[in-house]
Coordinates of C-alpha atoms and ligand atoms in Angstrom, one line a residue:
M1347 CA 0.0 0.0 0.0
V1348 CA 1.3 3.4 -0.8
T1349 CA 1.5 5.7 2.1
G1350 CA 2.4 9.4 2.5
T1351 CA 0.8 10.3 -0.9
S1352 CA -1.6 12.7 0.7
S1353 CA 1.2 15.1 1.9
Q1354 CA 2.5 17.9 -0.3
P1355 CA 4.6 16.2 -3.1
K1356 CA 8.3 17.0 -2.7
Y1357 CA 9.0 16.2 -6.3
D1358 CA 6.9 16.2 -9.4
N1359 CA 7.9 12.8 -10.9
L1360 CA 9.5 9.8 -9.4
I1361 CA 11.4 8.4 -12.4
L1362 CA 12.3 4.7 -12.0
I1363 CA 15.2 3.6 -14.2
L1364 CA 15.7 -0.1 -14.6
G1365 CA 19.0 -2.0 -15.0
D1366 CA 18.6 -2.2 -18.7
Q1367 CA 17.6 1.4 -19.2
L1368 CA 21.0 3.0 -18.8
S1369 CA 20.7 5.6 -21.6
L1370 CA 20.8 9.3 -21.2
D1371 CA 18.2 9.6 -24.1
L1372 CA 15.8 7.4 -22.2
P1373 CA 12.2 8.6 -22.8
A1374 CA 11.5 9.1 -19.0
L1375 CA 14.7 11.2 -18.7
Q1376 CA 13.8 13.3 -21.7
A1377 CA 10.3 13.9 -20.3
G1378 CA 11.5 14.7 -16.8
S1379 CA 13.5 17.5 -15.4
P1380 CA 16.4 17.6 -12.9
Q1381 CA 14.8 20.6 -11.3
S1382 CA 11.6 19.0 -10.3
D1383 CA 12.0 15.2 -10.4
I1384 CA 13.8 12.5 -8.5
I1385 CA 15.3 9.4 -10.0
L1386 CA 15.1 6.0 -8.4
M1387 CA 17.4 3.1 -9.2
A1388 CA 17.4 0.0 -7.1
E1389 CA 19.4 -3.3 -6.8
V1390 CA 16.8 -5.8 -5.7
T1391 CA 16.9 -9.6 -5.1
D1392 CA 13.7 -10.2 -7.1
E1393 CA 15.5 -9.1 -10.3
V1394 CA 18.6 -11.1 -9.5
T1395 CA 16.8 -14.4 -8.5
Y1396 CA 13.8 -14.8 -10.9
V1397 CA 16.2 -17.0 -12.8
R1398 CA 19.6 -18.4 -11.7
H1399 CA 21.5 -15.5 -13.2
H1400 CA 25.1 -15.8 -14.1
K1401 CA 27.3 -14.0 -11.5
K1402 CA 29.0 -12.0 -14.3
K1403 CA 25.6 -10.8 -15.5
I1404 CA 24.6 -9.6 -12.1
A1405 CA 27.9 -7.9 -11.6
F1406 CA 27.7 -6.3 -15.0
V1407 CA 24.2 -4.9 -14.4
F1408 CA 24.9 -3.6 -10.9
S1409 CA 28.2 -2.0 -11.8
A1410 CA 26.7 -0.4 -14.9
M1411 CA 23.7 0.8 -12.8
R1412 CA 26.1 2.4 -10.3
H1413 CA 28.2 4.1 -13.0
F1414 CA 25.0 5.4 -14.7
A1415 CA 23.7 6.8 -11.4
A1416 CA 26.9 8.7 -10.9
E1417 CA 26.7 10.1 -14.4
L1418 CA 23.1 11.3 -13.7
Q1419 CA 24.2 12.9 -10.5
A1420 CA 27.0 14.6 -12.3
G1421 CA 24.4 15.9 -14.8
G1422 CA 22.4 17.6 -12.0
W1423 CA 19.8 14.9 -11.3
T1424 CA 18.7 13.9 -7.8
V1425 CA 19.2 10.2 -7.6
R1426 CA 18.0 7.8 -4.9
Y1427 CA 20.2 4.8 -5.5
V1428 CA 19.3 1.7 -3.4
R1429 CA 22.1 -0.8 -3.0
L1430 CA 21.4 -4.4 -2.5
D1431 CA 22.6 -4.4 1.1
D1432 CA 21.0 -1.1 2.1
A1433 CA 19.0 -1.3 5.3
G1434 CA 15.3 -1.5 4.5
N1435 CA 15.7 -2.7 0.8
S1436 CA 12.4 -4.3 0.2
G1437 CA 13.8 -6.7 -2.5
S1438 CA 11.5 -5.7 -5.3
L1439 CA 11.2 -2.7 -7.7
I1440 CA 7.6 -2.0 -6.8
G1441 CA 8.6 -2.3 -3.1
E1442 CA 11.2 0.3 -3.7
V1443 CA 8.8 2.6 -5.5
E1444 CA 6.4 2.3 -2.6
R1445 CA 9.1 2.9 0.0
T1446 CA 10.3 6.0 -1.8
L1447 CA 6.7 7.4 -2.0
S1448 CA 6.2 6.8 1.6
D1449 CA 9.1 9.0 2.8
T1450 CA 9.4 11.3 -0.3
P1451 CA 6.0 12.1 -1.7
C1452 CA 6.0 12.6 -5.5
R1453 CA 3.1 13.7 -7.6
Q1454 CA 3.5 11.0 -10.2
V1455 CA 5.5 7.8 -10.9
M1456 CA 7.0 7.7 -14.4
I1457 CA 8.8 4.8 -16.1
T1458 CA 9.9 3.8 -19.5
G1459 CA 8.2 0.6 -20.6
P1460 CA 10.1 -2.4 -19.2
G1461 CA 11.6 -4.8 -21.7
E1462 CA 10.0 -7.8 -20.0
Y1463 CA 6.3 -8.5 -20.0
R1464 CA 6.3 -9.7 -16.3
L1465 CA 7.5 -6.3 -15.1
K1466 CA 5.4 -4.3 -17.4
S1467 CA 2.2 -6.0 -16.3
A1468 CA 3.3 -5.9 -12.6
F1469 CA 3.6 -2.1 -12.9
Q1470 CA 0.3 -1.8 -14.8
N1471 CA -1.4 -3.8 -12.0
W1472 CA 0.3 -1.8 -9.3
S1473 CA -1.0 1.5 -10.8
E1474 CA -4.5 0.1 -11.1
D1475 CA -4.4 -1.1 -7.5
T1476 CA -3.0 2.0 -5.9
Q1477 CA -4.5 4.6 -8.2
H1478 CA -1.3 6.6 -7.7
P1479 CA -0.7 8.8 -10.8
F1480 CA 1.4 6.8 -13.1
Q1481 CA 2.9 7.2 -16.6
M1482 CA 4.6 4.5 -18.7
L1483 CA 6.3 5.9 -21.7
E1484 CA 7.1 3.9 -24.9
D1485 CA 10.7 2.9 -25.1
H1486 CA 11.9 4.6 -28.3
R1487 CA 15.5 3.2 -28.2
F1488 CA 14.4 0.8 -30.9
L1489 CA 13.6 1.4 -34.6
A1490 CA 10.2 -0.1 -34.7
T1491 CA 7.4 0.6 -32.3
H1492 CA 5.1 -2.1 -31.1
Q1493 CA 2.3 -0.7 -33.2
Q1494 CA 4.5 -0.5 -36.3
F1495 CA 5.4 -4.2 -35.9
A1496 CA 1.8 -5.2 -35.3
D1497 CA 0.8 -3.3 -38.4
W1498 CA 3.5 -5.0 -40.4
A1499 CA 2.5 -8.4 -39.1
E1500 CA -1.3 -7.8 -39.7
G1501 CA -2.7 -10.1 -42.3
R1502 CA 0.6 -11.8 -43.2
K1503 CA 0.5 -15.6 -43.4
Q1504 CA 4.2 -15.8 -42.6
L1505 CA 6.3 -13.3 -40.6
R1506 CA 9.6 -13.6 -42.4
M1507 CA 12.4 -11.5 -41.0
E1508 CA 13.8 -10.8 -44.4
Y1509 CA 10.9 -8.6 -45.5
F1510 CA 10.8 -6.8 -42.2
Y1511 CA 14.5 -6.2 -42.5
R1512 CA 14.1 -4.6 -45.9
D1513 CA 11.6 -2.2 -44.5
M1514 CA 14.1 -1.3 -41.7
R1515 CA 16.8 -0.7 -44.4
R1516 CA 14.4 1.7 -46.2
Q1517 CA 13.3 3.4 -43.0
T1518 CA 16.9 4.0 -41.8
G1519 CA 18.5 4.5 -45.2
L1520 CA 21.3 2.2 -44.0
L1521 CA 23.3 0.7 -47.0
M1522 CA 20.8 2.2 -49.4
Q1523 CA 21.4 3.8 -52.8
G1524 CA 18.1 5.6 -53.3
D1525 CA 15.5 2.9 -53.0
K1526 CA 18.0 0.1 -54.0
P1527 CA 20.2 -1.9 -51.7
E1528 CA 23.9 -1.2 -51.7
G1529 CA 25.6 -3.6 -54.1
G1530 CA 22.4 -4.7 -55.7
K1531 CA 21.4 -7.4 -53.1
W1532 CA 19.6 -7.1 -49.8
N1533 CA 21.3 -10.0 -48.2
Y1534 CA 24.8 -11.5 -48.5
D1535 CA 24.3 -14.4 -46.1
A1536 CA 25.4 -17.0 -48.6
E1537 CA 28.9 -15.6 -48.4
N1538 CA 29.0 -15.8 -44.6
R1539 CA 29.5 -19.5 -44.0
K1540 CA 33.2 -20.2 -44.0
P1541 CA 34.7 -22.5 -41.4
A1542 CA 37.6 -20.9 -39.4
E1543 CA 41.1 -22.4 -39.2
D1544 CA 43.3 -22.9 -36.1
D1545 CA 46.1 -20.7 -37.4
M1546 CA 44.0 -17.6 -38.2
F1547 CA 44.6 -14.3 -36.5
M1548 CA 42.1 -14.0 -33.8
P1549 CA 41.2 -10.5 -32.4
K1550 CA 39.9 -10.3 -28.9
P1551 CA 37.1 -8.0 -27.5
L1552 CA 38.4 -4.9 -25.7
R1553 CA 39.0 -5.8 -22.0
H1554 CA 38.3 -3.3 -19.3
E1555 CA 40.1 -3.6 -15.9
P1556 CA 37.6 -3.4 -13.0
D1557 CA 37.6 0.0 -11.4
P1558 CA 36.8 0.4 -7.6
T1559 CA 33.1 0.5 -8.3
T1560 CA 33.2 -2.7 -10.2
Q1561 CA 35.5 -4.3 -7.7
E1562 CA 33.1 -3.5 -4.9
V1563 CA 30.2 -5.0 -6.9
L1564 CA 32.3 -8.1 -7.6
D1565 CA 32.8 -8.6 -3.9
L1566 CA 29.1 -8.1 -3.2
V1567 CA 28.0 -10.6 -5.9
Q1568 CA 30.6 -13.1 -4.6
N1569 CA 29.3 -12.7 -1.0
R1570 CA 25.6 -12.7 -1.8
F1571 CA 25.3 -14.9 -4.9
G1572 CA 28.5 -17.1 -4.7
N1573 CA 26.4 -20.2 -5.4
S1574 CA 24.9 -18.8 -8.5
F1575 CA 26.0 -20.1 -12.0
G1576 CA 29.3 -19.1 -13.5
T1577 CA 32.5 -17.6 -12.4
L1578 CA 33.4 -14.0 -11.6
D1579 CA 37.1 -14.6 -12.4
D1580 CA 38.7 -12.3 -15.0
F1581 CA 35.7 -9.9 -15.3
W1582 CA 36.5 -7.6 -18.2
F1583 CA 33.2 -6.1 -19.4
A1584 CA 32.9 -2.3 -19.8
T1585 CA 30.4 -0.9 -17.3
D1586 CA 29.8 2.6 -18.7
R1587 CA 29.0 4.2 -22.0
E1588 CA 32.5 5.5 -22.5
G1589 CA 33.9 1.9 -22.2
A1590 CA 31.2 0.5 -24.4
L1591 CA 31.9 3.1 -27.2
K1592 CA 35.6 2.1 -27.0
A1593 CA 34.6 -1.6 -27.3
L1594 CA 32.5 -0.7 -30.4
D1595 CA 35.5 1.1 -32.0
H1596 CA 37.8 -1.8 -31.2
F1597 CA 35.4 -4.3 -32.8
V1598 CA 35.1 -2.2 -36.0
E1599 CA 38.9 -1.8 -36.2
T1600 CA 39.9 -5.4 -35.4
A1601 CA 37.1 -7.9 -36.2
L1602 CA 34.4 -6.4 -38.4
P1603 CA 36.2 -7.1 -41.7
Q1604 CA 36.1 -10.8 -41.0
F1605 CA 32.7 -10.8 -39.2
G1606 CA 30.8 -11.8 -42.4
D1607 CA 33.0 -14.7 -43.6
Y1608 CA 33.2 -16.4 -40.3
Q1609 CA 29.9 -15.5 -38.7
D1610 CA 28.8 -19.2 -38.5
A1611 CA 32.2 -20.7 -37.6
M1612 CA 33.2 -22.3 -34.3
L1613 CA 36.7 -23.0 -33.1
E1614 CA 38.0 -24.7 -30.0
G1615 CA 39.7 -22.1 -27.7
A1616 CA 38.3 -19.1 -29.7
P1617 CA 35.1 -18.1 -27.8
F1618 CA 34.6 -14.8 -29.6
L1619 CA 35.9 -15.4 -33.1
Y1620 CA 35.0 -12.2 -35.1
H1621 CA 31.9 -11.4 -33.1
S1622 CA 31.4 -8.0 -31.6
V1623 CA 30.4 -9.1 -28.0
L1624 CA 28.4 -5.8 -27.8
A1625 CA 25.0 -7.2 -27.1
Q1626 CA 25.3 -6.9 -23.3
Y1627 CA 26.1 -3.2 -23.8
L1628 CA 23.4 -2.6 -26.4
N1629 CA 20.7 -4.4 -24.4
A1630 CA 21.6 -2.5 -21.2
G1631 CA 21.3 0.8 -22.9
L1632 CA 25.0 1.8 -23.0
L1633 CA 24.9 1.8 -26.8
N1634 CA 22.2 2.7 -29.3
P1635 CA 21.4 0.4 -32.2
L1636 CA 21.5 3.1 -34.8
E1637 CA 24.8 4.5 -33.7
I1638 CA 26.3 1.1 -33.9
C1639 CA 25.0 0.6 -37.4
R1640 CA 26.1 4.0 -38.6
R1641 CA 29.6 3.3 -37.3
V1642 CA 29.7 0.0 -39.1
E1643 CA 28.2 1.4 -42.3
A1644 CA 30.9 4.1 -42.3
A1645 CA 33.6 1.3 -42.1
Y1646 CA 32.2 0.1 -45.5
Y1647 CA 32.2 3.5 -47.2
D1648 CA 35.7 4.1 -45.8
G1649 CA 36.9 0.9 -47.5
H1650 CA 37.8 -0.7 -44.1
A1651 CA 35.3 -3.6 -44.2
P1652 CA 33.6 -5.5 -47.1
L1653 CA 29.9 -5.4 -47.9
N1654 CA 29.2 -9.0 -46.8
A1655 CA 30.5 -8.2 -43.3
V1656 CA 28.8 -4.8 -42.9
E1657 CA 25.5 -5.9 -44.4
G1658 CA 25.5 -9.1 -42.3
Y1659 CA 26.2 -7.1 -39.1
I1660 CA 23.6 -4.4 -39.7
R1661 CA 21.1 -7.2 -40.5
Q1662 CA 21.6 -8.7 -37.1
I1663 CA 20.7 -5.4 -35.4
I1664 CA 18.1 -3.7 -37.5
G1665 CA 16.7 -7.0 -38.8
W1666 CA 16.9 -9.8 -36.3
R1667 CA 17.0 -7.8 -33.1
E1668 CA 14.1 -5.6 -34.0
Y1669 CA 12.1 -8.5 -35.4
V1670 CA 12.4 -10.7 -32.4
R1671 CA 11.3 -7.8 -30.2
G1672 CA 8.3 -7.4 -32.4
I1673 CA 7.4 -11.0 -32.1
Y1674 CA 7.8 -11.0 -28.3
W1675 CA 5.4 -8.2 -27.8
L1676 CA 3.0 -9.5 -30.4
K1677 CA 2.8 -12.9 -28.8
M1678 CA 3.1 -12.3 -25.0
P1679 CA 1.7 -13.4 -22.7
G1680 CA 1.9 -17.1 -23.4
Y1681 CA 4.8 -17.2 -25.8
T1682 CA 7.3 -18.5 -23.3
Q1683 CA 4.9 -21.4 -22.5
E1684 CA 4.6 -22.6 -26.1
N1685 CA 5.6 -26.3 -26.7
F1686 CA 4.5 -27.2 -30.2
L1687 CA 6.5 -30.5 -30.2
G1688 CA 5.3 -31.5 -26.7
A1689 CA 8.9 -31.9 -25.5
D1690 CA 9.0 -32.8 -21.8
R1691 CA 12.5 -34.1 -20.7
D1692 CA 14.4 -32.2 -18.0
L1693 CA 17.4 -30.1 -18.9
P1694 CA 20.4 -32.3 -18.4
D1695 CA 22.7 -31.3 -15.4
F1696 CA 25.6 -30.9 -17.7
Y1697 CA 24.1 -27.6 -19.0
W1698 CA 25.0 -26.2 -15.6
S1699 CA 28.2 -28.2 -14.9
G1700 CA 29.7 -28.3 -18.4
E1701 CA 30.7 -31.9 -17.6
T1702 CA 30.1 -33.9 -20.8
D1703 CA 32.3 -35.8 -23.2
M1704 CA 30.7 -34.1 -26.2
A1705 CA 33.4 -31.6 -27.1
C1706 CA 31.2 -29.1 -28.8
L1707 CA 28.8 -28.9 -25.9
A1708 CA 31.6 -28.8 -23.3
A1709 CA 33.2 -25.8 -25.2
A1710 CA 29.9 -23.9 -25.5
I1711 CA 28.9 -24.5 -21.9
G1712 CA 32.4 -24.0 -20.5
Q1713 CA 32.8 -20.6 -22.1
T1714 CA 29.2 -19.7 -21.1
R1715 CA 30.2 -20.5 -17.5
D1716 CA 33.5 -18.5 -17.8
E1717 CA 32.4 -15.5 -19.9
A1718 CA 28.5 -15.3 -19.7
Y1719 CA 28.9 -15.4 -23.5
A1720 CA 28.6 -17.8 -26.4
H1721 CA 28.1 -16.7 -30.0
H1722 CA 25.1 -17.2 -32.1
I1723 CA 26.0 -20.5 -33.8
Q1724 CA 26.9 -22.1 -30.5
R1725 CA 23.6 -21.0 -29.0
L1726 CA 21.6 -22.1 -32.0
M1727 CA 23.4 -25.2 -33.4
V1728 CA 25.1 -26.6 -30.3
T1729 CA 23.2 -26.1 -27.0
G1730 CA 19.9 -25.2 -28.8
N1731 CA 20.1 -28.0 -31.3
F1732 CA 21.0 -30.6 -28.7
A1733 CA 18.2 -29.6 -26.4
M1734 CA 15.6 -29.7 -29.3
L1735 CA 16.9 -33.1 -30.6
A1736 CA 16.9 -34.5 -27.1
G1737 CA 13.3 -33.3 -26.5
I1738 CA 14.0 -31.0 -23.6
D1739 CA 11.1 -29.0 -22.2
P1740 CA 11.4 -25.6 -24.0
Y1741 CA 10.5 -23.7 -20.9
Q1742 CA 13.5 -25.1 -19.0
V1743 CA 15.7 -24.3 -22.1
H1744 CA 14.3 -20.8 -22.1
E1745 CA 15.1 -20.3 -18.4
W1746 CA 18.6 -21.5 -18.9
Y1747 CA 19.3 -19.1 -21.7
L1748 CA 17.7 -16.2 -19.8
A1749 CA 20.0 -17.0 -16.8
V1750 CA 23.4 -17.6 -18.3
Y1751 CA 24.1 -14.9 -20.9
A1752 CA 25.1 -11.3 -19.9
D1753 CA 23.0 -10.0 -22.8
A1754 CA 19.8 -12.0 -22.0
Y1755 CA 16.5 -10.2 -21.4
E1756 CA 13.3 -12.0 -22.1
W1757 CA 12.2 -9.8 -25.0
V1758 CA 15.2 -10.9 -27.1
E1759 CA 16.0 -14.3 -25.5
A1760 CA 12.6 -15.9 -25.7
P1761 CA 11.9 -15.6 -29.4
N1762 CA 15.4 -16.8 -30.1
V1763 CA 15.0 -19.8 -27.8
V1764 CA 11.3 -20.7 -27.9
G1765 CA 10.9 -19.9 -31.6
M1766 CA 14.2 -20.0 -33.5
S1767 CA 16.1 -22.7 -31.6
Q1768 CA 13.4 -25.0 -30.2
F1769 CA 10.6 -24.6 -32.8
A1770 CA 8.3 -24.5 -29.8
D1771 CA 6.1 -21.9 -31.6
G1772 CA 5.4 -24.3 -34.4
G1773 CA 7.2 -22.3 -37.1
L1774 CA 6.4 -18.6 -36.5
L1775 CA 10.0 -17.6 -36.6
G1776 CA 11.6 -20.2 -38.8
S1777 CA 10.1 -22.2 -41.7
K1778 CA 11.8 -25.4 -40.3
P1779 CA 13.5 -26.5 -37.1
Y1780 CA 17.2 -25.8 -36.9
A1781 CA 17.9 -29.5 -36.4
A1782 CA 21.3 -30.9 -37.5
S1783 CA 23.3 -34.0 -37.0
G1784 CA 27.0 -33.9 -36.1
N1785 CA 27.9 -33.3 -39.7
Y1786 CA 27.0 -29.7 -39.5
I1787 CA 29.1 -29.1 -36.4
N1788 CA 32.0 -30.9 -38.0
K1789 CA 31.8 -28.7 -41.1
M1790 CA 31.7 -25.5 -39.1
S1791 CA 34.1 -26.3 -36.3
N1792 CA 37.2 -28.3 -35.2
H1793 CA 35.5 -29.7 -32.1
C1794 CA 35.0 -33.1 -33.5
K1795 CA 38.8 -33.6 -33.9
T1796 CA 39.2 -33.8 -30.1
C1797 CA 35.9 -35.3 -29.2
A1798 CA 35.4 -38.6 -27.3
Y1799 CA 32.8 -39.5 -29.9
D1800 CA 33.3 -40.0 -33.6
V1801 CA 31.2 -37.8 -35.9
K1802 CA 31.5 -40.2 -38.8
V1803 CA 30.0 -43.1 -36.7
K1804 CA 26.2 -43.0 -37.0
T1805 CA 25.1 -45.5 -34.4
G1806 CA 26.4 -47.4 -31.3
P1807 CA 28.4 -46.2 -28.3
K1808 CA 31.2 -44.4 -30.3
A1809 CA 28.7 -42.5 -32.5
C1810 CA 28.4 -38.8 -32.2
P1811 CA 25.2 -38.4 -30.1
F1812 CA 23.8 -35.8 -32.5
N1813 CA 23.6 -38.4 -35.3
P1814 CA 21.0 -40.8 -33.8
L1815 CA 19.3 -38.0 -32.0
Y1816 CA 18.7 -36.2 -35.3
W1817 CA 16.8 -39.1 -36.7
D1818 CA 15.0 -39.9 -33.5
F1819 CA 13.8 -36.2 -33.4
L1820 CA 12.4 -36.4 -36.9
I1821 CA 10.7 -39.7 -36.4
R1822 CA 9.3 -38.8 -32.9
N1823 CA 7.8 -35.6 -34.4
R1824 CA 6.7 -36.9 -37.7
D1825 CA 3.0 -36.2 -37.1
K1826 CA 3.9 -32.5 -36.6
L1827 CA 6.8 -32.1 -39.0
G1828 CA 6.1 -34.7 -41.7
K1829 CA 4.3 -32.3 -44.0
N1830 CA 7.0 -29.5 -43.8
A1831 CA 8.1 -29.0 -47.4
R1832 CA 11.7 -28.3 -46.2
L1833 CA 11.9 -31.6 -44.4
M1834 CA 10.7 -33.8 -47.3
Q1835 CA 14.3 -34.8 -48.2
P1836 CA 15.3 -36.2 -44.8
Y1837 CA 12.0 -38.0 -44.4
R1838 CA 12.5 -39.6 -47.8
T1839 CA 16.0 -40.6 -46.8
W1840 CA 14.6 -42.2 -43.7
D1841 CA 12.0 -44.1 -45.6
R1842 CA 14.6 -45.6 -47.9
M1843 CA 16.6 -47.0 -45.0
S1844 CA 16.5 -50.7 -44.1
D1845 CA 14.5 -51.6 -41.0
D1846 CA 17.7 -52.7 -39.3
K1847 CA 19.3 -49.4 -39.9
K1848 CA 16.2 -47.6 -38.6
A1849 CA 16.2 -49.7 -35.5
E1850 CA 19.9 -49.1 -34.9
Y1851 CA 19.3 -45.3 -35.0
L1852 CA 16.4 -45.4 -32.7
D1853 CA 18.1 -47.8 -30.2
S1854 CA 21.2 -45.6 -30.2
A1855 CA 19.1 -42.5 -29.5
A1856 CA 17.4 -44.2 -26.7
A1857 CA 20.8 -45.2 -25.2
V1858 CA 22.0 -41.6 -25.4
L1859 CA 18.8 -40.2 -23.8
K1860 CA 19.0 -42.8 -21.0
A1861 CA 22.5 -41.7 -20.1
F1862 CA 21.4 -38.3 -18.7
Ligands
FAD782 P1 27.3 -10.5 -32.9 O1 27.4 -11.8 -33.5 O2 28.5 -9.6 -33.0 O3 26.0 -9.8 -33.6 C1 25.8 -8.4 -33.6 C2 24.6 -8.0 -32.8 O4 23.5 -8.3 -33.5 C3 24.4 -8.6 -31.4 O5 25.2 -7.8 -30.5 C4 22.9 -8.5 -31.2 O6 22.6 -7.2 -30.7 C5 22.4 -8.6 -32.6 N1 21.9 -9.9 -32.9 C6 22.5 -10.9 -33.6 N2 21.7 -12.0 -33.8 C7 20.5 -11.7 -33.1 C8 19.3 -12.4 -32.9 N3 19.1 -13.6 -33.4 N4 18.4 -11.8 -32.1 C9 18.6 -10.5 -31.7 N5 19.7 -9.8 -31.8 C10 20.7 -10.4 -32.6 N6 20.8 -12.1 -28.2 C11 20.6 -11.3 -27.2 O7 21.0 -10.1 -27.3 N7 20.2 -11.7 -26.0 C12 19.8 -13.0 -25.8 O8 19.4 -13.4 -24.7 C13 19.9 -13.9 -26.9 N8 19.6 -15.3 -26.7 C14 19.8 -16.1 -27.8 C15 19.4 -17.4 -27.7 C16 19.5 -18.3 -28.7 C17 19.1 -19.7 -28.6 C18 20.0 -17.8 -30.0 C19 20.1 -18.7 -31.1 C20 20.4 -16.5 -30.1 C21 20.2 -15.6 -29.0 N9 20.6 -14.3 -29.2 C22 20.4 -13.4 -28.1 C23 21.1 -13.7 -30.5 C24 22.6 -13.8 -30.6 O9 23.1 -15.1 -30.4 C25 23.3 -12.8 -29.7 O10 22.8 -11.5 -29.9 C26 24.8 -12.7 -30.0 O11 25.4 -14.0 -29.8 C27 25.4 -11.7 -29.0 O12 26.8 -11.7 -29.2 P2 27.5 -10.5 -30.1 O13 27.2 -9.2 -29.4 O14 29.0 -10.9 -30.2 O15 26.8 -10.6 -31.4
DLZ783 C1 19.0 -8.2 -14.9 C2 18.8 -7.3 -13.7 C3 19.4 -7.7 -12.5 C4 20.2 -8.9 -12.3 N1 19.2 -6.9 -11.4 C5 18.5 -5.7 -11.5 C6 18.2 -4.9 -10.4 O1 18.6 -5.2 -9.3 N2 17.5 -3.8 -10.6 C7 17.0 -3.4 -11.8 O2 16.4 -2.3 -11.9 N3 17.2 -4.2 -12.9 C8 17.9 -5.3 -12.8 N4 18.1 -6.1 -13.8 C9 17.4 -5.8 -15.1 C10 15.9 -6.1 -15.1 O3 15.7 -7.4 -14.8 C11 15.3 -5.6 -16.4 O4 15.2 -4.2 -16.4 C12 13.9 -6.2 -16.6 O5 14.0 -7.6 -16.8 C13 13.2 -5.6 -17.8 O6 13.8 -5.9 -19.0
SF4_784 FE1 29.9 -32.6 -31.0 FE2 29.5 -34.9 -32.2 FE3 31.5 -33.4 -33.0 FE4 31.6 -34.6 -30.6 S1 31.5 -35.6 -32.5 S2 32.2 -32.5 -31.1 S3 29.4 -34.5 -30.0 S4 29.3 -32.9 -33.1

């Protein structure tokens, strides 16, 4: 219950800023005024523990919040910053709003629309219950508004990213020559599938030494959440906008030119390859999507990076990122519960421990534990592919991804996991499941060379587990997938196999599934 609201308001607006709203151009900051408003930022256990967040993600968010609060104060704002260990911390964001109102009356509470549905609806419910004046502003740090995406989706049979992306190219003018795409093609993805070699020069993302603020947060997280997933060792993320901008420059200088060619590659001991490792900064608000794209576009016109790299990179941000956000808000609530294939197995323990003889999974999960990071193909074709082939409950898969990556917020994670990687939405995002046998991983990585299993062996104890699981997945789900035009070929191959071969595959898959 809100108390103290009847007394004379001390401030006009109480502006709540969330841990992923760390942008000076945030709508609530633009609408407010340092002269008449007070800002609230709060570290709360509810946000830390609603999934088993990686320790590095918690540390990143808290340190970035503290740096941002200091920046706001330096800019003349009054900031009430609640630290996790502060006496009286209620443990929830709504609790902290109420606590503030009770000792510091404010005419109105103002927030920028939260990125996750659960928080948005919690605030809407709160405002209805308390009747305290409340304003929620649309988050305009994206290219497409919810309404714009809904209008685009209206009446379409299929929501294909490619068409949405072209609209975003036209809207932003990025890589456009008049109304034509630069180079004559919209999409250079076909050129972006080279495997990487062990002896290639490998750039590294820019590392930032923890300053005293970050060090203090690291100690706090170790003390309070020491049992949470992941390690805090060697924390190197930037935690303010200045550092994030330097990381962007460093990526453009060192890795962007190869980003396209090796976008789908995986390499043992090379967790970042030519990826930007900027999503955690972008999603927390330290960088803006359009400024990243303009910087990357300039690298093309300066002759520093080729078109396949630049177009591929811009597509990820103005195409995929905006598109998955649109899908999330179009389909929530309910989207995270979808389970088209009826998968119901529990997530194997090795997703948390990393202890598995499968070299590709051990590498992806090991670096996830160490860095709170894995790149797209590891997320999609290793951990995601395995979970789907093994029939893991997609909700458990969704919770795992939301917890373990520094860049994970439900609006971007859920469509990628539930839709793209698990096909749990029945094909809204992808026209077919991203299911692959060991052959794909062998083609795109060198993991199989050191694996305890043999990727060329199809069945039996030495066989790469992805091989029998691939067929088991297709056969198990034939009633749901059998009519998919893009799966006709594998189903035909299956139908031509001898009964003995089929039985070998299914028995091997059963043995794999029994082992965890
Ligand atoms: P880069 O490879 O350098 O790509 C550049 C940028 O493009 C990224 O920083 C990101 O902002 C954007 N981007 C690329 N692909 C996507 C995509 N499919 N959806 C949305 N944005 C994209 N991305 C997240 O930001 N948060 C998540 O929680 C998340 N979960 C994922 C789960 C699964 C199963 C899959 C398959 C993908 C997921 N992605 C997620 C998308 C993508 O894997 C990450 O954005 C990317 O790996 C982040 O690393 P990077 O910054 O080095 O990206
Ligand atoms: C991810 C996160 C964490 C770990 N902790 C906090 C927090 O203590 N306070 C806060 O305001 N935000 C935090 N966040 C980010 C929120 O979870 C995020 O703002 C919502 O999920 C909406 O996207
Ligand atoms: Fe992964 Fe199979 Fe290759 Fe091992 S053999 S690394 S399990 S794809």
